[in-house]
Amino acid sequence: MAPQIDTVAINTIRALAADVVRKANSGHPGAPMGCAPMAHALFSKFMKYNPKNPKWATRDRFVLSNGHGCALHYVMLHLAGYNVTIDDLKTFRQLDSVCPGHPENFMTEGIEVTTGPLGQGISNAVGLAIAEAHLAATFNRDGFPIIDNHTYVIMGDGCLQEGVAAEAVSLAGHLKLGKLIALYDDNHIQIDGDTNLGFTEDVIMRFESYGWHTLILEDGDNDFEGLVKAIEEAKKVTEKPTLIKIRTTIGYGSKNEGTEKVHGAPLSAEDIAQVKSKFGFNPEESFAVAAEVTDLYSKIGENGAQQNLEWDSLFEKYASQYPELASEFKRRLAGELPQQLQEALPRYTPSDPAVATRKLSETLLNKVADILPELIGGSADLTGSNLTRWKSAVDFQHESTGLGNYGGRYIRFGVREHGMAAICNGITAYGGFIPFGSTFLNFISYAVGATRLSALSHFRVVYIMTHDSIGLGEDGPTHQPVETLAHLRATPNTLVLRPADGNEVSGAYLAAFQNSTRPSVLALTRQNLPHLEGSSIENTLKGAYPLKQIEKADLILVATGSEVSICVEASEKLAEQGVIASVVSMPSMELFDEQELAYKKTVFPDGVPVISAEAMTTFGWQKYAHASVGLTTFGASAPCEELYKKFGITPTDIANKGIQVVEYYKSQSVPVLVGKPF
Ligand SMILES: Cc1ncc(C[n+]2csc(CCOP(=O)(O)OP(=O)(O)O)c2C)c(N)n1
Ligand SMILES: *[C@@H]1O[C@H](CO)[C@@H](O)[C@H](O)[C@H]1NC(C)=O
Ligand SMILES: *[C@@H]1O[C@H](CO)[C@@H](O)[C@H](O)[C@H]1NC(C)=O
Ligand SMILES: CC(=O)N[C@H]1CO[C@H](CO)[C@@H](O)[C@@H]1O
Ligand SMILES: CC(=O)N[C@H]1CO[C@H](CO)[C@@H](O)[C@@H]1O
Ligand SMILES: [Mg+2]
């Protein structure tokens, strides 16, 4: 039997969660009531945290991967003494509440990552554990365990059904992330009903084959001692992550316990009263916490604050013994860029030979990798194509493999795009890193479940995406992105950059590194591109700029990436026919949109018609252009030059369209697009 106080605390958590959902008249009581023992075990017996300093660098990380059960997390944060009051709990799911409908890392102290889209949280946790292992390997010294913590996860059936989780946990097993401990809420229920409708695999066998240590607890509702023992067991295994499969009852205590009815609907008033009576609580009282439970948790909080103080003095000693390491540690945790970064960025002139932007990206990574030790990442098995591995790189691998070590910064993600992006989110959430992931631009579509969360979570992740158009050629339409950038540009808080040459590649990386609250997607070519007259890092940061200042142009050609130099050629053809065309390079719509209106008007003055050219969907260009060159269909399999001819993206095609557009607007006024007053 568990000591009485634990039972009281667990039942308090269950009743509070039920109250929270009932008050909101919306939410999910089942998972919180079933997972209350796990949460209580972690928050009261295992986790190292200081509720008064939620960002303490070496705190244990906790992720509720079944984010729909977040009433549980908010209740735990409240009990543990974080800045979540009983009144806050009463505002669950209401506008501007610190207790939003699913956990959001930027809304609530103590929430590490945004969860709710199933499978993401457990995958983020793999990133958190990678970050911990790498920082510990980098900064810890004998007698100074500056970074030393676990990552704990609670997840449900849904998380285990999602492909992204399989990608991430497979990598976690390979990497032997021994400080990652996942508690699986094995309640046999999901929304449609019993999991036997579609989920009959042996989860334990699957995780064993991934290289995880596994444990089973038969009665997660009542065997609290067994639960604590299992977590202790898990902590002892240091070279494998652990999965503890815990049999629970969804909605434990409710009249509908053990059924899908308690998954996502508030308990009725009578049911809540019944639950409280069963637990020995006053059925008339809501949001009640017994003094003994408050006391228990306030002692735990004080203990955490004490551990934090001890760590502070350890860090002070560390700082006097290793001053450079300590100041580097502080810089990285603060998310500040090193001063030398900007000078290290390569600059080019038009006489430099034509190079693919993916290759220019490799050159840049080689120049900055040593200056920017927070840069960590890799490719989804396209290192040779994507050119993302710098010369001095060491692989992030467990030492026993002989392939690298935890101090390494190059991650072999395998062909796991979605897992890669979710892991990058977790690494960002840890703090102290700028992670990157790489694949062909087209395959970022496999990862958008996670890249969308990079944006929502305000995470600085750099997505280095190569082979960025039909320009990749022979691989054909299966590999050629068409709609991809339009989708990414439509995603809030996402910086899309498609540089046209070497200076723009440097500018694009600088823009990506400089903003610590949003992800960036760099779209890079496979084919070689000339260095442009008029390009610069500074111009790139403005998002769009004319390559040449022209007093009175008849026409503007705006393009991104590989199509800018094609437009330069088109403008030369037009000049031969007496049409003066200004070429605007637009490496980033978002950066341009953020400029002052006066600047925007100098780039797109009223009365001058605009043609856009981009070798992908024309969708979205209507915002700046009166006519567009691009695709409205999928691409095709052929050499690059033939495809540009087929889809009408040659200097001649663009010049011909230019003549047509100029002719057309001779007889009517040119609509104002940029800076219209509504
Ligand atoms: C990616 C994604 N797909 C669908 C949903 C909607 N959804 C929320 S919970 C849930 C069922 C999850 O089952 P389980 O993890 O077993 O949760 P339990 O019912 O045990 O609380 C679904 C389909 C979601 N949140 N995320
Ligand atoms: C606690 O959070 C509230 C917002 O809910 C904020 O106004 C307040 O300043 C916070 N208090 C502390 C001590 O951080
Ligand atoms: C970062 O990007 C956001 C928009 O996504 C913007 O509001 C903010 O000003 C940017 N910060 C910096 C430092 O550029
Ligand atoms: C300060 C602290 O609690 N550190 C713990 C972090 O986790 C390791 C296990 O990996 C423990 O040994 C430490 O005590
Ligand atoms: C230079 C290089 O690595 N090129 C590769 C680019 O990617 C394609 C597709 O994987 C390969 O076929 C090329 O060899
Ligand atoms: Mg379930």
PDB file of N, CA, C and O and ligand atoms in Angstrom, residues 358 382 384-387 440 467 475 526, ligand 5:
ATOM      1  N   ARG A 358      23.428  25.443 -52.779  1.00  0.00           N
ATOM      2  CA  ARG A 358      23.665  24.414 -51.745  1.00  0.00           C
ATOM      3  C   ARG A 358      25.154  24.302 -51.440  1.00  0.00           C
ATOM      4  O   ARG A 358      25.569  24.025 -50.328  1.00  0.00           O
ATOM      5  N   LEU A 382      20.882  12.704 -46.677  1.00  0.00           N
ATOM      6  CA  LEU A 382      21.251  13.296 -47.963  1.00  0.00           C
ATOM      7  C   LEU A 382      22.485  14.168 -47.803  1.00  0.00           C
ATOM      8  O   LEU A 382      22.642  15.167 -48.512  1.00  0.00           O
ATOM      9  N   GLY A 384      25.519  13.976 -48.725  1.00  0.00           N
ATOM     10  CA  GLY A 384      26.304  14.201 -49.938  1.00  0.00           C
ATOM     11  C   GLY A 384      25.609  15.123 -50.931  1.00  0.00           C
ATOM     12  O   GLY A 384      26.253  15.856 -51.665  1.00  0.00           O
ATOM     13  N   SER A 385      24.296  15.099 -50.933  1.00  0.00           N
ATOM     14  CA  SER A 385      23.523  15.953 -51.841  1.00  0.00           C
ATOM     15  C   SER A 385      23.293  17.325 -51.249  1.00  0.00           C
ATOM     16  O   SER A 385      23.281  18.328 -51.942  1.00  0.00           O
ATOM     17  N   ASN A 386      23.076  17.326 -49.969  1.00  0.00           N
ATOM     18  CA  ASN A 386      22.670  18.567 -49.314  1.00  0.00           C
ATOM     19  C   ASN A 386      23.875  19.349 -48.808  1.00  0.00           C
ATOM     20  O   ASN A 386      23.759  20.498 -48.435  1.00  0.00           O
ATOM     21  N   LEU A 387      25.018  18.690 -48.764  1.00  0.00           N
ATOM     22  CA  LEU A 387      26.276  19.354 -48.427  1.00  0.00           C
ATOM     23  C   LEU A 387      26.203  20.103 -47.097  1.00  0.00           C
ATOM     24  O   LEU A 387      26.517  21.273 -47.010  1.00  0.00           O
ATOM     25  N   PHE A 440      15.816  17.367 -49.173  1.00  0.00           N
ATOM     26  CA  PHE A 440      15.361  18.056 -50.372  1.00  0.00           C
ATOM     27  C   PHE A 440      14.154  18.909 -50.001  1.00  0.00           C
ATOM     28  O   PHE A 440      13.306  18.472 -49.216  1.00  0.00           O
ATOM     29  N   HIS A 467      17.914  21.321 -53.592  1.00  0.00           N
ATOM     30  CA  HIS A 467      17.178  20.794 -54.760  1.00  0.00           C
ATOM     31  C   HIS A 467      15.806  21.452 -54.812  1.00  0.00           C
ATOM     32  O   HIS A 467      14.773  20.803 -54.735  1.00  0.00           O
ATOM     33  N   ASP A 475      15.410  13.870 -61.658  1.00  0.00           N
ATOM     34  CA  ASP A 475      14.663  13.104 -60.642  1.00  0.00           C
ATOM     35  C   ASP A 475      13.150  13.251 -60.833  1.00  0.00           C
ATOM     36  O   ASP A 475      12.367  12.427 -60.357  1.00  0.00           O
ATOM     37  N   ARG A 526      20.295  23.027 -56.664  1.00  0.00           N
ATOM     38  CA  ARG A 526      21.257  21.998 -57.069  1.00  0.00           C
ATOM     39  C   ARG A 526      22.152  22.551 -58.166  1.00  0.00           C
ATOM     40  O   ARG A 526      23.341  22.232 -58.229  1.00  0.00           O
TER      41      ARG A 526
HETATM   42  C1  LIG B   5      27.061  16.130 -55.727  1.00  0.00           C
HETATM   43  C2  LIG B   5      26.049  15.200 -55.220  1.00  0.00           C
HETATM   44  O1  LIG B   5      26.139  14.700 -54.124  1.00  0.00           O
HETATM   45  N1  LIG B   5      25.019  14.958 -55.996  1.00  0.00           N
HETATM   46  C3  LIG B   5      23.929  14.097 -55.628  1.00  0.00           C
HETATM   47  C4  LIG B   5      22.711  14.920 -55.358  1.00  0.00           C
HETATM   48  O2  LIG B   5      21.625  14.136 -55.005  1.00  0.00           O
HETATM   49  C5  LIG B   5      21.231  13.209 -55.970  1.00  0.00           C
HETATM   50  C6  LIG B   5      20.046  12.459 -55.436  1.00  0.00           C
HETATM   51  O3  LIG B   5      20.370  11.827 -54.243  1.00  0.00           O
HETATM   52  C7  LIG B   5      22.395  12.272 -56.291  1.00  0.00           C
HETATM   53  O4  LIG B   5      22.001  11.424 -57.347  1.00  0.00           O
HETATM   54  C8  LIG B   5      23.608  13.091 -56.702  1.00  0.00           C
HETATM   55  O5  LIG B   5      24.717  12.271 -56.894  1.00  0.00           O
END
